[in-house]
């Protein structure tokens, strides 16, 4: 029992039981401590490995006198607004194989935008990215998932002709 209870018990014996009511009121505070045993564990899994199989390419198009966009969907379909899309060099979505722990969930984080740099000081912006693996996804039995990434490219009116290049970062994390 606690130290206070020991003192009260001694006084109770010395005074012949006169502290009975006082002892009874103090007893809820004079309890023995309790212990418990908890286990701990950890599981180490392989890191997620990304293997790029294709770059994001918006293909060939011609700008017009009005600003427009080229949207490339993860399935490779392309939609133009105020641009003339070429039937050749249609472009393709970026593609990556993701290798991870089978049955584990993961999320893909993409940037809000990216810049493509062209001739001279010309630039174009990718204003949004689109993926086939939105939200939380789970690695299948094989531990492999395929990530496809498209986006919407903003094209200025009479955009300077020539090739444009850039890059973007993405992050894939276990949940």
mmCIF file with all atom_site columns, C-alpha atoms in Angstrom:
data_model
loop_
_atom_site.group_PDB
_atom_site.id
_atom_site.type_symbol
_atom_site.label_atom_id
_atom_site.label_alt_id
_atom_site.label_comp_id
_atom_site.label_asym_id
_atom_site.label_entity_id
_atom_site.label_seq_id
_atom_site.pdbx_PDB_ins_code
_atom_site.Cartn_x
_atom_site.Cartn_y
_atom_site.Cartn_z
_atom_site.occupancy
_atom_site.B_iso_or_equiv
_atom_site.pdbx_formal_charge
_atom_site.auth_seq_id
_atom_site.auth_comp_id
_atom_site.auth_asym_id
_atom_site.auth_atom_id
_atom_site.pdbx_PDB_model_num
ATOM 1   C CA . UNK A 1 1   ? 0.000   0.000   0.000   1.00 0.00 ? 1   UNK A CA 1
ATOM 2   C CA . UNK A 1 2   ? 1.108   3.615   -0.280  1.00 0.00 ? 2   UNK A CA 1
ATOM 3   C CA . UNK A 1 3   ? 3.127   5.499   2.325   1.00 0.00 ? 3   UNK A CA 1
ATOM 4   C CA . UNK A 1 4   ? 0.106   7.531   3.532   1.00 0.00 ? 4   UNK A CA 1
ATOM 5   C CA . UNK A 1 5   ? -1.863  4.355   4.215   1.00 0.00 ? 5   UNK A CA 1
ATOM 6   C CA . UNK A 1 6   ? 1.050   2.964   6.258   1.00 0.00 ? 6   UNK A CA 1
ATOM 7   C CA . UNK A 1 7   ? 1.127   6.085   8.438   1.00 0.00 ? 7   UNK A CA 1
ATOM 8   C CA . UNK A 1 8   ? -2.654  6.038   8.949   1.00 0.00 ? 8   UNK A CA 1
ATOM 9   C CA . UNK A 1 9   ? -2.552  2.356   9.774   1.00 0.00 ? 9   UNK A CA 1
ATOM 10  C CA . UNK A 1 10  ? 0.098   2.960   12.487  1.00 0.00 ? 10  UNK A CA 1
ATOM 11  C CA . UNK A 1 11  ? -1.940  5.788   14.028  1.00 0.00 ? 11  UNK A CA 1
ATOM 12  C CA . UNK A 1 12  ? -5.061  3.632   13.903  1.00 0.00 ? 12  UNK A CA 1
ATOM 13  C CA . UNK A 1 13  ? -3.313  0.979   15.967  1.00 0.00 ? 13  UNK A CA 1
ATOM 14  C CA . UNK A 1 14  ? -1.871  3.594   18.357  1.00 0.00 ? 14  UNK A CA 1
ATOM 15  C CA . UNK A 1 15  ? -5.260  5.222   18.987  1.00 0.00 ? 15  UNK A CA 1
ATOM 16  C CA . UNK A 1 16  ? -7.180  1.998   19.296  1.00 0.00 ? 16  UNK A CA 1
ATOM 17  C CA . UNK A 1 17  ? -9.304  2.287   16.156  1.00 0.00 ? 17  UNK A CA 1
ATOM 18  C CA . UNK A 1 18  ? -10.357 5.948   16.356  1.00 0.00 ? 18  UNK A CA 1
ATOM 19  C CA . UNK A 1 19  ? -9.332  6.572   12.763  1.00 0.00 ? 19  UNK A CA 1
ATOM 20  C CA . UNK A 1 20  ? -11.660 3.980   11.208  1.00 0.00 ? 20  UNK A CA 1
ATOM 21  C CA . UNK A 1 21  ? -13.725 6.562   9.320   1.00 0.00 ? 21  UNK A CA 1
ATOM 22  C CA . UNK A 1 22  ? -10.596 8.404   8.140   1.00 0.00 ? 22  UNK A CA 1
ATOM 23  C CA . UNK A 1 23  ? -9.034  5.128   6.950   1.00 0.00 ? 23  UNK A CA 1
ATOM 24  C CA . UNK A 1 24  ? -12.201 4.146   5.112   1.00 0.00 ? 24  UNK A CA 1
ATOM 25  C CA . UNK A 1 25  ? -12.226 7.471   3.263   1.00 0.00 ? 25  UNK A CA 1
ATOM 26  C CA . UNK A 1 26  ? -8.540  7.186   2.306   1.00 0.00 ? 26  UNK A CA 1
ATOM 27  C CA . UNK A 1 27  ? -8.665  3.576   1.050   1.00 0.00 ? 27  UNK A CA 1
ATOM 28  C CA . UNK A 1 28  ? -9.652  4.420   -2.551  1.00 0.00 ? 28  UNK A CA 1
ATOM 29  C CA . UNK A 1 29  ? -6.358  6.323   -2.843  1.00 0.00 ? 29  UNK A CA 1
ATOM 30  C CA . UNK A 1 30  ? -4.294  3.507   -1.363  1.00 0.00 ? 30  UNK A CA 1
ATOM 31  C CA . UNK A 1 31  ? -4.379  0.834   -4.052  1.00 0.00 ? 31  UNK A CA 1
ATOM 32  C CA . UNK A 1 32  ? -1.608  -1.301  -5.371  1.00 0.00 ? 32  UNK A CA 1
ATOM 33  C CA . UNK A 1 33  ? -0.169  -0.413  -8.805  1.00 0.00 ? 33  UNK A CA 1
ATOM 34  C CA . UNK A 1 34  ? -0.841  -2.675  -11.774 1.00 0.00 ? 34  UNK A CA 1
ATOM 35  C CA . UNK A 1 35  ? 1.497   -3.684  -14.567 1.00 0.00 ? 35  UNK A CA 1
ATOM 36  C CA . UNK A 1 36  ? 1.026   -4.977  -18.076 1.00 0.00 ? 36  UNK A CA 1
ATOM 37  C CA . UNK A 1 37  ? 3.167   -6.399  -20.833 1.00 0.00 ? 37  UNK A CA 1
ATOM 38  C CA . UNK A 1 38  ? 2.870   -5.134  -24.399 1.00 0.00 ? 38  UNK A CA 1
ATOM 39  C CA . UNK A 1 39  ? 4.519   -6.612  -27.460 1.00 0.00 ? 39  UNK A CA 1
ATOM 40  C CA . UNK A 1 40  ? 6.263   -4.659  -30.200 1.00 0.00 ? 40  UNK A CA 1
ATOM 41  C CA . UNK A 1 41  ? 6.967   -5.722  -33.766 1.00 0.00 ? 41  UNK A CA 1
ATOM 42  C CA . UNK A 1 42  ? 8.056   -4.369  -37.144 1.00 0.00 ? 42  UNK A CA 1
ATOM 43  C CA . UNK A 1 43  ? 7.869   -5.508  -40.752 1.00 0.00 ? 43  UNK A CA 1
ATOM 44  C CA . UNK A 1 44  ? 10.388  -4.238  -43.269 1.00 0.00 ? 44  UNK A CA 1
ATOM 45  C CA . UNK A 1 45  ? 9.209   -4.101  -46.877 1.00 0.00 ? 45  UNK A CA 1
ATOM 46  C CA . UNK A 1 46  ? 11.038  -3.318  -50.090 1.00 0.00 ? 46  UNK A CA 1
ATOM 47  C CA . UNK A 1 47  ? 11.111  0.286   -51.280 1.00 0.00 ? 47  UNK A CA 1
ATOM 48  C CA . UNK A 1 48  ? 8.961   1.245   -54.250 1.00 0.00 ? 48  UNK A CA 1
ATOM 49  C CA . UNK A 1 49  ? 10.976  1.212   -57.474 1.00 0.00 ? 49  UNK A CA 1
ATOM 50  C CA . UNK A 1 50  ? 9.878   3.306   -60.481 1.00 0.00 ? 50  UNK A CA 1
ATOM 51  C CA . UNK A 1 51  ? 10.944  2.272   -63.977 1.00 0.00 ? 51  UNK A CA 1
ATOM 52  C CA . UNK A 1 52  ? 10.105  4.773   -66.732 1.00 0.00 ? 52  UNK A CA 1
ATOM 53  C CA . UNK A 1 53  ? 8.981   3.106   -69.963 1.00 0.00 ? 53  UNK A CA 1
ATOM 54  C CA . UNK A 1 54  ? 7.795   6.234   -71.857 1.00 0.00 ? 54  UNK A CA 1
ATOM 55  C CA . UNK A 1 55  ? 8.060   10.016  -71.567 1.00 0.00 ? 55  UNK A CA 1
ATOM 56  C CA . UNK A 1 56  ? 5.097   12.393  -71.680 1.00 0.00 ? 56  UNK A CA 1
ATOM 57  C CA . UNK A 1 57  ? 4.826   13.705  -75.259 1.00 0.00 ? 57  UNK A CA 1
ATOM 58  C CA . UNK A 1 58  ? 2.005   16.019  -76.334 1.00 0.00 ? 58  UNK A CA 1
ATOM 59  C CA . UNK A 1 59  ? 2.750   15.276  -79.984 1.00 0.00 ? 59  UNK A CA 1
ATOM 60  C CA . UNK A 1 60  ? 2.788   17.617  -82.942 1.00 0.00 ? 60  UNK A CA 1
ATOM 61  C CA . UNK A 1 61  ? 0.271   20.446  -83.371 1.00 0.00 ? 61  UNK A CA 1
ATOM 62  C CA . UNK A 1 62  ? -0.047  23.901  -84.890 1.00 0.00 ? 62  UNK A CA 1
ATOM 63  C CA . UNK A 1 63  ? -0.971  26.951  -82.795 1.00 0.00 ? 63  UNK A CA 1
ATOM 64  C CA . UNK A 1 64  ? -3.608  29.409  -83.968 1.00 0.00 ? 64  UNK A CA 1
ATOM 65  C CA . UNK A 1 65  ? -4.188  33.129  -83.417 1.00 0.00 ? 65  UNK A CA 1
ATOM 66  C CA . UNK A 1 66  ? -6.119  32.212  -80.254 1.00 0.00 ? 66  UNK A CA 1
ATOM 67  C CA . UNK A 1 67  ? -4.598  30.685  -77.100 1.00 0.00 ? 67  UNK A CA 1
ATOM 68  C CA . UNK A 1 68  ? -5.487  27.030  -76.704 1.00 0.00 ? 68  UNK A CA 1
ATOM 69  C CA . UNK A 1 69  ? -4.701  23.728  -75.014 1.00 0.00 ? 69  UNK A CA 1
ATOM 70  C CA . UNK A 1 70  ? -3.635  20.209  -75.840 1.00 0.00 ? 70  UNK A CA 1
ATOM 71  C CA . UNK A 1 71  ? -4.950  17.625  -73.384 1.00 0.00 ? 71  UNK A CA 1
ATOM 72  C CA . UNK A 1 72  ? -3.329  14.211  -73.398 1.00 0.00 ? 72  UNK A CA 1
ATOM 73  C CA . UNK A 1 73  ? -5.212  11.617  -71.357 1.00 0.00 ? 73  UNK A CA 1
ATOM 74  C CA . UNK A 1 74  ? -3.543  8.686   -69.565 1.00 0.00 ? 74  UNK A CA 1
ATOM 75  C CA . UNK A 1 75  ? -5.019  6.321   -72.174 1.00 0.00 ? 75  UNK A CA 1
ATOM 76  C CA . UNK A 1 76  ? -3.179  8.269   -74.914 1.00 0.00 ? 76  UNK A CA 1
ATOM 77  C CA . UNK A 1 77  ? -6.180  10.070  -76.416 1.00 0.00 ? 77  UNK A CA 1
ATOM 78  C CA . UNK A 1 78  ? -5.518  13.674  -77.331 1.00 0.00 ? 78  UNK A CA 1
ATOM 79  C CA . UNK A 1 79  ? -7.922  16.611  -77.440 1.00 0.00 ? 79  UNK A CA 1
ATOM 80  C CA . UNK A 1 80  ? -7.074  20.032  -78.877 1.00 0.00 ? 80  UNK A CA 1
ATOM 81  C CA . UNK A 1 81  ? -8.730  23.360  -78.206 1.00 0.00 ? 81  UNK A CA 1
ATOM 82  C CA . UNK A 1 82  ? -7.802  26.276  -80.513 1.00 0.00 ? 82  UNK A CA 1
ATOM 83  C CA . UNK A 1 83  ? -4.907  24.251  -81.964 1.00 0.00 ? 83  UNK A CA 1
ATOM 84  C CA . UNK A 1 84  ? -4.652  22.033  -85.021 1.00 0.00 ? 84  UNK A CA 1
ATOM 85  C CA . UNK A 1 85  ? -3.624  18.515  -84.008 1.00 0.00 ? 85  UNK A CA 1
ATOM 86  C CA . UNK A 1 86  ? -1.361  16.628  -86.397 1.00 0.00 ? 86  UNK A CA 1
ATOM 87  C CA . UNK A 1 87  ? -2.465  13.128  -87.392 1.00 0.00 ? 87  UNK A CA 1
ATOM 88  C CA . UNK A 1 88  ? 1.169   12.036  -87.250 1.00 0.00 ? 88  UNK A CA 1
ATOM 89  C CA . UNK A 1 89  ? 3.261   12.229  -84.072 1.00 0.00 ? 89  UNK A CA 1
ATOM 90  C CA . UNK A 1 90  ? 0.193   12.067  -81.864 1.00 0.00 ? 90  UNK A CA 1
ATOM 91  C CA . UNK A 1 91  ? 2.198   11.810  -78.663 1.00 0.00 ? 91  UNK A CA 1
ATOM 92  C CA . UNK A 1 92  ? 1.792   9.477   -75.726 1.00 0.00 ? 92  UNK A CA 1
ATOM 93  C CA . UNK A 1 93  ? 1.227   9.476   -71.993 1.00 0.00 ? 93  UNK A CA 1
ATOM 94  C CA . UNK A 1 94  ? 4.187   9.000   -69.685 1.00 0.00 ? 94  UNK A CA 1
ATOM 95  C CA . UNK A 1 95  ? 4.356   5.415   -68.492 1.00 0.00 ? 95  UNK A CA 1
ATOM 96  C CA . UNK A 1 96  ? 6.119   3.964   -65.466 1.00 0.00 ? 96  UNK A CA 1
ATOM 97  C CA . UNK A 1 97  ? 6.182   0.494   -63.961 1.00 0.00 ? 97  UNK A CA 1
ATOM 98  C CA . UNK A 1 98  ? 5.927   0.668   -60.175 1.00 0.00 ? 98  UNK A CA 1
ATOM 99  C CA . UNK A 1 99  ? 7.399   -2.264  -58.266 1.00 0.00 ? 99  UNK A CA 1
ATOM 100 C CA . UNK A 1 100 ? 6.420   -2.569  -54.612 1.00 0.00 ? 100 UNK A CA 1
ATOM 101 C CA . UNK A 1 101 ? 5.213   -4.837  -51.851 1.00 0.00 ? 101 UNK A CA 1
ATOM 102 C CA . UNK A 1 102 ? 2.252   -6.987  -52.976 1.00 0.00 ? 102 UNK A CA 1
ATOM 103 C CA . UNK A 1 103 ? -0.949  -5.994  -51.164 1.00 0.00 ? 103 UNK A CA 1
ATOM 104 C CA . UNK A 1 104 ? 0.435   -2.681  -49.882 1.00 0.00 ? 104 UNK A CA 1
ATOM 105 C CA . UNK A 1 105 ? -1.391  0.556   -50.643 1.00 0.00 ? 105 UNK A CA 1
ATOM 106 C CA . UNK A 1 106 ? 0.308   3.592   -52.132 1.00 0.00 ? 106 UNK A CA 1
ATOM 107 C CA . UNK A 1 107 ? -0.436  7.072   -53.469 1.00 0.00 ? 107 UNK A CA 1
ATOM 108 C CA . UNK A 1 108 ? 1.004   9.011   -56.381 1.00 0.00 ? 108 UNK A CA 1
ATOM 109 C CA . UNK A 1 109 ? 1.734   12.725  -55.961 1.00 0.00 ? 109 UNK A CA 1
ATOM 110 C CA . UNK A 1 110 ? 2.167   14.878  -59.052 1.00 0.00 ? 110 UNK A CA 1
ATOM 111 C CA . UNK A 1 111 ? 3.074   18.570  -59.283 1.00 0.00 ? 111 UNK A CA 1
ATOM 112 C CA . UNK A 1 112 ? 0.464   21.241  -59.950 1.00 0.00 ? 112 UNK A CA 1
ATOM 113 C CA . UNK A 1 113 ? 2.315   22.449  -63.034 1.00 0.00 ? 113 UNK A CA 1
ATOM 114 C CA . UNK A 1 114 ? 5.502   22.192  -65.087 1.00 0.00 ? 114 UNK A CA 1
ATOM 115 C CA . UNK A 1 115 ? 7.222   24.321  -67.713 1.00 0.00 ? 115 UNK A CA 1
ATOM 116 C CA . UNK A 1 116 ? 8.373   23.330  -71.200 1.00 0.00 ? 116 UNK A CA 1
ATOM 117 C CA . UNK A 1 117 ? 11.122  25.562  -72.634 1.00 0.00 ? 117 UNK A CA 1
ATOM 118 C CA . UNK A 1 118 ? 11.263  26.162  -76.367 1.00 0.00 ? 118 UNK A CA 1
ATOM 119 C CA . UNK A 1 119 ? 13.072  28.355  -78.865 1.00 0.00 ? 119 UNK A CA 1
ATOM 120 C CA . UNK A 1 120 ? 14.496  31.607  -77.498 1.00 0.00 ? 120 UNK A CA 1
ATOM 121 C CA . UNK A 1 121 ? 12.511  32.606  -74.439 1.00 0.00 ? 121 UNK A CA 1
ATOM 122 C CA . UNK A 1 122 ? 9.331   30.730  -75.409 1.00 0.00 ? 122 UNK A CA 1
ATOM 123 C CA . UNK A 1 123 ? 7.690   28.546  -72.802 1.00 0.00 ? 123 UNK A CA 1
ATOM 124 C CA . UNK A 1 124 ? 4.528   26.492  -72.414 1.00 0.00 ? 124 UNK A CA 1
ATOM 125 C CA . UNK A 1 125 ? 2.936   25.342  -69.148 1.00 0.00 ? 125 UNK A CA 1
ATOM 126 C CA . UNK A 1 126 ? 1.538   21.973  -68.238 1.00 0.00 ? 126 UNK A CA 1
ATOM 127 C CA . UNK A 1 127 ? -1.249  23.260  -65.983 1.00 0.00 ? 127 UNK A CA 1
ATOM 128 C CA . UNK A 1 128 ? -2.536  19.980  -64.684 1.00 0.00 ? 128 UNK A CA 1
ATOM 129 C CA . UNK A 1 129 ? -1.551  16.349  -64.683 1.00 0.00 ? 129 UNK A CA 1
ATOM 130 C CA . UNK A 1 130 ? -3.901  13.418  -65.120 1.00 0.00 ? 130 UNK A CA 1
ATOM 131 C CA . UNK A 1 131 ? -3.152  9.858   -63.993 1.00 0.00 ? 131 UNK A CA 1
ATOM 132 C CA . UNK A 1 132 ? -4.788  6.463   -64.239 1.00 0.00 ? 132 UNK A CA 1
ATOM 133 C CA . UNK A 1 133 ? -3.961  5.789   -60.555 1.00 0.00 ? 133 UNK A CA 1
ATOM 134 C CA . UNK A 1 134 ? -5.785  8.571   -58.732 1.00 0.00 ? 134 UNK A CA 1
ATOM 135 C CA . UNK A 1 135 ? -6.199  8.327   -54.959 1.00 0.00 ? 135 UNK A CA 1
ATOM 136 C CA . UNK A 1 136 ? -5.028  5.317   -52.990 1.00 0.00 ? 136 UNK A CA 1
ATOM 137 C CA . UNK A 1 137 ? -4.046  2.239   -54.995 1.00 0.00 ? 137 UNK A CA 1
ATOM 138 C CA . UNK A 1 138 ? -2.988  -1.242  -53.878 1.00 0.00 ? 138 UNK A CA 1
ATOM 139 C CA . UNK A 1 139 ? -0.180  -3.297  -55.414 1.00 0.00 ? 139 UNK A CA 1
ATOM 140 C CA . UNK A 1 140 ? -1.576  -6.534  -56.805 1.00 0.00 ? 140 UNK A CA 1
ATOM 141 C CA . UNK A 1 141 ? -0.259  -10.038 -56.150 1.00 0.00 ? 141 UNK A CA 1
ATOM 142 C CA . UNK A 1 142 ? 2.669   -9.449  -58.520 1.00 0.00 ? 142 UNK A CA 1
ATOM 143 C CA . UNK A 1 143 ? 3.671   -6.233  -56.703 1.00 0.00 ? 143 UNK A CA 1
ATOM 144 C CA . UNK A 1 144 ? 3.659   -4.375  -60.037 1.00 0.00 ? 144 UNK A CA 1
ATOM 145 C CA . UNK A 1 145 ? 1.400   -1.508  -61.132 1.00 0.00 ? 145 UNK A CA 1
ATOM 146 C CA . UNK A 1 146 ? 1.552   0.571   -64.289 1.00 0.00 ? 146 UNK A CA 1
ATOM 147 C CA . UNK A 1 147 ? 1.258   4.331   -63.923 1.00 0.00 ? 147 UNK A CA 1
ATOM 148 C CA . UNK A 1 148 ? 0.155   6.393   -66.942 1.00 0.00 ? 148 UNK A CA 1
ATOM 149 C CA . UNK A 1 149 ? 0.393   10.192  -66.792 1.00 0.00 ? 149 UNK A CA 1
ATOM 150 C CA . UNK A 1 150 ? -1.137  12.745  -69.127 1.00 0.00 ? 150 UNK A CA 1
ATOM 151 C CA . UNK A 1 151 ? -1.785  16.431  -68.738 1.00 0.00 ? 151 UNK A CA 1
ATOM 152 C CA . UNK A 1 152 ? -3.108  19.683  -70.136 1.00 0.00 ? 152 UNK A CA 1
ATOM 153 C CA . UNK A 1 153 ? -0.626  21.842  -72.032 1.00 0.00 ? 153 UNK A CA 1
ATOM 154 C CA . UNK A 1 154 ? -1.383  25.574  -72.449 1.00 0.00 ? 154 UNK A CA 1
ATOM 155 C CA . UNK A 1 155 ? -0.480  26.967  -75.867 1.00 0.00 ? 155 UNK A CA 1
ATOM 156 C CA . UNK A 1 156 ? -0.207  30.737  -76.389 1.00 0.00 ? 156 UNK A CA 1
ATOM 157 C CA . UNK A 1 157 ? -1.711  32.417  -79.415 1.00 0.00 ? 157 UNK A CA 1
ATOM 158 C CA . UNK A 1 158 ? 0.811   32.136  -82.271 1.00 0.00 ? 158 UNK A CA 1
ATOM 159 C CA . UNK A 1 159 ? 3.159   30.134  -80.000 1.00 0.00 ? 159 UNK A CA 1
ATOM 160 C CA . UNK A 1 160 ? 6.744   30.100  -81.341 1.00 0.00 ? 160 UNK A CA 1
ATOM 161 C CA . UNK A 1 161 ? 7.414   27.101  -83.576 1.00 0.00 ? 161 UNK A CA 1
ATOM 162 C CA . UNK A 1 162 ? 9.953   24.440  -82.611 1.00 0.00 ? 162 UNK A CA 1
ATOM 163 C CA . UNK A 1 163 ? 10.576  21.740  -80.017 1.00 0.00 ? 163 UNK A CA 1
ATOM 164 C CA . UNK A 1 164 ? 9.832   22.318  -76.308 1.00 0.00 ? 164 UNK A CA 1
ATOM 165 C CA . UNK A 1 165 ? 11.347  20.296  -73.478 1.00 0.00 ? 165 UNK A CA 1
ATOM 166 C CA . UNK A 1 166 ? 10.933  20.098  -69.723 1.00 0.00 ? 166 UNK A CA 1
ATOM 167 C CA . UNK A 1 167 ? 10.538  17.646  -66.904 1.00 0.00 ? 167 UNK A CA 1
ATOM 168 C CA . UNK A 1 168 ? 8.448   17.065  -63.821 1.00 0.00 ? 168 UNK A CA 1
ATOM 169 C CA . UNK A 1 169 ? 8.865   15.224  -60.549 1.00 0.00 ? 169 UNK A CA 1
ATOM 170 C CA . UNK A 1 170 ? 6.504   12.704  -59.111 1.00 0.00 ? 170 UNK A CA 1
ATOM 171 C CA . UNK A 1 171 ? 6.434   10.933  -55.797 1.00 0.00 ? 171 UNK A CA 1
ATOM 172 C CA . UNK A 1 172 ? 5.078   7.488   -54.972 1.00 0.00 ? 172 UNK A CA 1
ATOM 173 C CA . UNK A 1 173 ? 4.739   6.564   -51.288 1.00 0.00 ? 173 UNK A CA 1
ATOM 174 C CA . UNK A 1 174 ? 3.357   3.679   -49.283 1.00 0.00 ? 174 UNK A CA 1
ATOM 175 C CA . UNK A 1 175 ? 0.400   4.628   -47.094 1.00 0.00 ? 175 UNK A CA 1
#
